[in-house]
């Protein structure tokens, strides 16, 4: 299965929900207010924000002329163009090497699994990789990360449970520098985004990276559970305030009919989506492509 096929499969629930609503939209004979109202409802039903959906509808109106809705493909392609245009100012996620990637997020979003997939992704692209087990709070977290390191065949640096996460980061940086490692990926404990003391811990780890490895391209990625839809945006806002996010990794996209939230998040918050999980296997992680994503919605 190719990249687009995997992404399209992951978006099936969102696509089916949009298709159900669009069947009502295209039962209307003319492109008028009722048509646009139904289309607005379809976009909001797929979890685009109201303001973003209204902007897209306004842009679509400018592309269309009053008349019969005879060519469904023309309308859908025009809508795709409007959606892509609304998000295309967001810069693509890119990194230079050596790079340090710190993953953050709330509990249960799939950070550890994502780290294993990221390690495999970079290794398959010819990069040397080291993992840093800085989640010293959750029982067996380092054991789980060790298993993923084994699957991806990469090195891992870890301390005993309950150790200072920043100390683990410090040692991992020293090891990565000594081994001339291309990519150091840091796991962090899941935390509620309303807990200020846990956010301070993330800030401390960030300062360690910036101080000890100024030559590295330091990226902070938030892992989001796609099934939470618009509710994930508050997580982006809070973590961005704490550590200045560089990108987003989406998980569980195949389990939601709310995939449309990704587009309004891009347009309204400007943090790029870097990667998308498209399955459960080690290799099921793909770079995000805006046009492929929009195509997968229709």
PDB file of N, CA and C in Angstrom, residues 21-43 56-58 60-79 298:
ATOM      1  N   UNK A  21     -22.913  13.777   4.457  1.00  0.00           N
ATOM      2  CA  UNK A  21     -23.486  15.116   4.465  1.00  0.00           C
ATOM      3  C   UNK A  21     -23.503  15.712   3.064  1.00  0.00           C
ATOM      4  N   UNK A  22     -22.468  15.427   2.267  1.00  0.00           N
ATOM      5  CA  UNK A  22     -22.396  15.965   0.916  1.00  0.00           C
ATOM      6  C   UNK A  22     -23.505  15.405   0.031  1.00  0.00           C
ATOM      7  N   UNK A  23     -23.977  14.206   0.345  1.00  0.00           N
ATOM      8  CA  UNK A  23     -25.069  13.650  -0.449  1.00  0.00           C
ATOM      9  C   UNK A  23     -26.311  14.530  -0.333  1.00  0.00           C
ATOM     10  N   UNK A  24     -26.488  15.166   0.834  1.00  0.00           N
ATOM     11  CA  UNK A  24     -27.602  16.110   0.990  1.00  0.00           C
ATOM     12  C   UNK A  24     -27.306  17.403   0.262  1.00  0.00           C
ATOM     13  N   UNK A  25     -26.050  17.849   0.336  1.00  0.00           N
ATOM     14  CA  UNK A  25     -25.679  19.106  -0.319  1.00  0.00           C
ATOM     15  C   UNK A  25     -25.960  19.044  -1.812  1.00  0.00           C
ATOM     16  N   UNK A  26     -25.591  17.940  -2.430  1.00  0.00           N
ATOM     17  CA  UNK A  26     -25.725  17.854  -3.879  1.00  0.00           C
ATOM     18  C   UNK A  26     -27.111  17.404  -4.322  1.00  0.00           C
ATOM     19  N   UNK A  27     -28.026  17.244  -3.379  1.00  0.00           N
ATOM     20  CA  UNK A  27     -29.419  17.032  -3.747  1.00  0.00           C
ATOM     21  C   UNK A  27     -30.124  18.354  -3.998  1.00  0.00           C
ATOM     22  N   UNK A  28     -29.461  19.456  -3.659  1.00  0.00           N
ATOM     23  CA  UNK A  28     -30.008  20.791  -3.897  1.00  0.00           C
ATOM     24  C   UNK A  28     -29.743  21.161  -5.353  1.00  0.00           C
ATOM     25  N   UNK A  29     -30.739  21.713  -6.006  1.00  0.00           N
ATOM     26  CA  UNK A  29     -30.650  21.926  -7.452  1.00  0.00           C
ATOM     27  C   UNK A  29     -29.776  23.099  -7.851  1.00  0.00           C
ATOM     28  N   UNK A  30     -29.673  24.089  -6.981  1.00  0.00           N
ATOM     29  CA  UNK A  30     -28.945  25.284  -7.391  1.00  0.00           C
ATOM     30  C   UNK A  30     -27.915  25.686  -6.338  1.00  0.00           C
ATOM     31  N   UNK A  31     -26.862  26.377  -6.810  1.00  0.00           N
ATOM     32  CA  UNK A  31     -25.852  26.897  -5.895  1.00  0.00           C
ATOM     33  C   UNK A  31     -26.356  28.232  -5.354  1.00  0.00           C
ATOM     34  N   UNK A  32     -26.993  28.178  -4.225  1.00  0.00           N
ATOM     35  CA  UNK A  32     -27.516  29.366  -3.581  1.00  0.00           C
ATOM     36  C   UNK A  32     -27.265  29.298  -2.096  1.00  0.00           C
ATOM     37  N   UNK A  33     -27.978  30.094  -1.324  1.00  0.00           N
ATOM     38  CA  UNK A  33     -27.738  30.163   0.118  1.00  0.00           C
ATOM     39  C   UNK A  33     -27.929  28.815   0.798  1.00  0.00           C
ATOM     40  N   UNK A  34     -28.988  28.069   0.372  1.00  0.00           N
ATOM     41  CA  UNK A  34     -29.230  26.779   1.003  1.00  0.00           C
ATOM     42  C   UNK A  34     -28.069  25.816   0.769  1.00  0.00           C
ATOM     43  N   UNK A  35     -27.535  25.863  -0.450  1.00  0.00           N
ATOM     44  CA  UNK A  35     -26.391  25.006  -0.788  1.00  0.00           C
ATOM     45  C   UNK A  35     -25.201  25.319   0.118  1.00  0.00           C
ATOM     46  N   UNK A  36     -24.875  26.606   0.244  1.00  0.00           N
ATOM     47  CA  UNK A  36     -23.718  26.982   1.050  1.00  0.00           C
ATOM     48  C   UNK A  36     -23.945  26.725   2.536  1.00  0.00           C
ATOM     49  N   UNK A  37     -25.189  26.881   2.999  1.00  0.00           N
ATOM     50  CA  UNK A  37     -25.485  26.576   4.393  1.00  0.00           C
ATOM     51  C   UNK A  37     -25.277  25.087   4.676  1.00  0.00           C
ATOM     52  N   UNK A  38     -25.736  24.234   3.763  1.00  0.00           N
ATOM     53  CA  UNK A  38     -25.547  22.790   3.922  1.00  0.00           C
ATOM     54  C   UNK A  38     -24.066  22.429   3.878  1.00  0.00           C
ATOM     55  N   UNK A  39     -23.335  23.079   2.973  1.00  0.00           N
ATOM     56  CA  UNK A  39     -21.902  22.805   2.854  1.00  0.00           C
ATOM     57  C   UNK A  39     -21.160  23.240   4.111  1.00  0.00           C
ATOM     58  N   UNK A  40     -21.549  24.377   4.667  1.00  0.00           N
ATOM     59  CA  UNK A  40     -20.959  24.839   5.924  1.00  0.00           C
ATOM     60  C   UNK A  40     -21.203  23.818   7.034  1.00  0.00           C
ATOM     61  N   UNK A  41     -22.409  23.300   7.105  1.00  0.00           N
ATOM     62  CA  UNK A  41     -22.724  22.283   8.108  1.00  0.00           C
ATOM     63  C   UNK A  41     -21.858  21.034   7.914  1.00  0.00           C
ATOM     64  N   UNK A  42     -21.608  20.669   6.647  1.00  0.00           N
ATOM     65  CA  UNK A  42     -20.789  19.486   6.369  1.00  0.00           C
ATOM     66  C   UNK A  42     -19.370  19.669   6.867  1.00  0.00           C
ATOM     67  N   UNK A  43     -18.809  20.854   6.673  1.00  0.00           N
ATOM     68  CA  UNK A  43     -17.448  21.117   7.115  1.00  0.00           C
ATOM     69  C   UNK A  43     -17.363  21.144   8.642  1.00  0.00           C
ATOM     70  N   UNK A  56     -13.647  29.428   4.414  1.00  0.00           N
ATOM     71  CA  UNK A  56     -13.532  28.551   3.250  1.00  0.00           C
ATOM     72  C   UNK A  56     -14.759  28.689   2.351  1.00  0.00           C
ATOM     73  N   UNK A  57     -15.943  28.770   2.952  1.00  0.00           N
ATOM     74  CA  UNK A  57     -17.168  28.928   2.171  1.00  0.00           C
ATOM     75  C   UNK A  57     -17.148  30.264   1.421  1.00  0.00           C
ATOM     76  N   UNK A  58     -16.678  31.333   2.075  1.00  0.00           N
ATOM     77  CA  UNK A  58     -16.588  32.632   1.409  1.00  0.00           C
ATOM     78  C   UNK A  58     -15.654  32.563   0.207  1.00  0.00           C
ATOM     79  N   UNK A  60     -14.964  29.859  -1.499  1.00  0.00           N
ATOM     80  CA  UNK A  60     -15.613  29.028  -2.513  1.00  0.00           C
ATOM     81  C   UNK A  60     -16.662  29.831  -3.282  1.00  0.00           C
ATOM     82  N   UNK A  61     -17.406  30.675  -2.589  1.00  0.00           N
ATOM     83  CA  UNK A  61     -18.398  31.529  -3.261  1.00  0.00           C
ATOM     84  C   UNK A  61     -17.752  32.356  -4.368  1.00  0.00           C
ATOM     85  N   UNK A  62     -16.552  32.840  -4.093  1.00  0.00           N
ATOM     86  CA  UNK A  62     -15.857  33.665  -5.091  1.00  0.00           C
ATOM     87  C   UNK A  62     -15.487  32.861  -6.329  1.00  0.00           C
ATOM     88  N   UNK A  63     -15.348  31.557  -6.167  1.00  0.00           N
ATOM     89  CA  UNK A  63     -14.963  30.702  -7.299  1.00  0.00           C
ATOM     90  C   UNK A  63     -16.166  30.251  -8.130  1.00  0.00           C
ATOM     91  N   UNK A  64     -17.331  30.301  -7.535  1.00  0.00           N
ATOM     92  CA  UNK A  64     -18.515  29.735  -8.174  1.00  0.00           C
ATOM     93  C   UNK A  64     -19.398  30.836  -8.761  1.00  0.00           C
ATOM     94  N   UNK A  65     -20.289  30.429  -9.622  1.00  0.00           N
ATOM     95  CA  UNK A  65     -21.303  31.332 -10.156  1.00  0.00           C
ATOM     96  C   UNK A  65     -22.659  30.702  -9.906  1.00  0.00           C
ATOM     97  N   UNK A  66     -23.699  31.542  -9.847  1.00  0.00           N
ATOM     98  CA  UNK A  66     -25.044  31.011  -9.641  1.00  0.00           C
ATOM     99  C   UNK A  66     -25.398  30.073 -10.787  1.00  0.00           C
ATOM    100  N   UNK A  67     -25.967  28.925 -10.462  1.00  0.00           N
ATOM    101  CA  UNK A  67     -26.354  27.990 -11.511  1.00  0.00           C
ATOM    102  C   UNK A  67     -26.627  26.619 -10.951  1.00  0.00           C
ATOM    103  N   UNK A  68     -26.929  25.685 -11.815  1.00  0.00           N
ATOM    104  CA  UNK A  68     -27.241  24.328 -11.392  1.00  0.00           C
ATOM    105  C   UNK A  68     -26.007  23.616 -10.869  1.00  0.00           C
ATOM    106  N   UNK A  69     -26.178  22.798  -9.857  1.00  0.00           N
ATOM    107  CA  UNK A  69     -25.086  22.002  -9.319  1.00  0.00           C
ATOM    108  C   UNK A  69     -25.042  20.706 -10.129  1.00  0.00           C
ATOM    109  N   UNK A  70     -24.485  20.802 -11.323  1.00  0.00           N
ATOM    110  CA  UNK A  70     -24.460  19.651 -12.213  1.00  0.00           C
ATOM    111  C   UNK A  70     -23.142  18.894 -12.132  1.00  0.00           C
ATOM    112  N   UNK A  71     -22.075  19.621 -11.862  1.00  0.00           N
ATOM    113  CA  UNK A  71     -20.757  18.996 -11.872  1.00  0.00           C
ATOM    114  C   UNK A  71     -20.225  18.904 -10.445  1.00  0.00           C
ATOM    115  N   UNK A  72     -20.507  17.790  -9.805  1.00  0.00           N
ATOM    116  CA  UNK A  72     -20.080  17.577  -8.416  1.00  0.00           C
ATOM    117  C   UNK A  72     -18.562  17.684  -8.303  1.00  0.00           C
ATOM    118  N   UNK A  73     -17.823  17.100  -9.272  1.00  0.00           N
ATOM    119  CA  UNK A  73     -16.364  17.122  -9.224  1.00  0.00           C
ATOM    120  C   UNK A  73     -15.824  18.537  -9.254  1.00  0.00           C
ATOM    121  N   UNK A  74     -16.450  19.396 -10.053  1.00  0.00           N
ATOM    122  CA  UNK A  74     -15.987  20.785 -10.125  1.00  0.00           C
ATOM    123  C   UNK A  74     -16.128  21.478  -8.774  1.00  0.00           C
ATOM    124  N   UNK A  75     -17.250  21.251  -8.120  1.00  0.00           N
ATOM    125  CA  UNK A  75     -17.484  21.879  -6.818  1.00  0.00           C
ATOM    126  C   UNK A  75     -16.491  21.341  -5.792  1.00  0.00           C
ATOM    127  N   UNK A  76     -16.310  20.027  -5.772  1.00  0.00           N
ATOM    128  CA  UNK A  76     -15.400  19.432  -4.792  1.00  0.00           C
ATOM    129  C   UNK A  76     -13.967  19.876  -5.042  1.00  0.00           C
ATOM    130  N   UNK A  77     -13.544  19.911  -6.299  1.00  0.00           N
ATOM    131  CA  UNK A  77     -12.171  20.361  -6.599  1.00  0.00           C
ATOM    132  C   UNK A  77     -11.973  21.816  -6.219  1.00  0.00           C
ATOM    133  N   UNK A  78     -13.004  22.629  -6.405  1.00  0.00           N
ATOM    134  CA  UNK A  78     -12.920  24.037  -5.997  1.00  0.00           C
ATOM    135  C   UNK A  78     -12.819  24.148  -4.483  1.00  0.00           C
ATOM    136  N   UNK A  79     -13.564  23.291  -3.784  1.00  0.00           N
ATOM    137  CA  UNK A  79     -13.504  23.283  -2.320  1.00  0.00           C
ATOM    138  C   UNK A  79     -12.124  22.847  -1.846  1.00  0.00           C
ATOM    139  N   UNK A 298     -12.142  13.569   0.655  1.00  0.00           N
ATOM    140  CA  UNK A 298     -13.237  13.582  -0.314  1.00  0.00           C
ATOM    141  C   UNK A 298     -13.220  12.348  -1.209  1.00  0.00           C
TER     142      UNK A 298
END
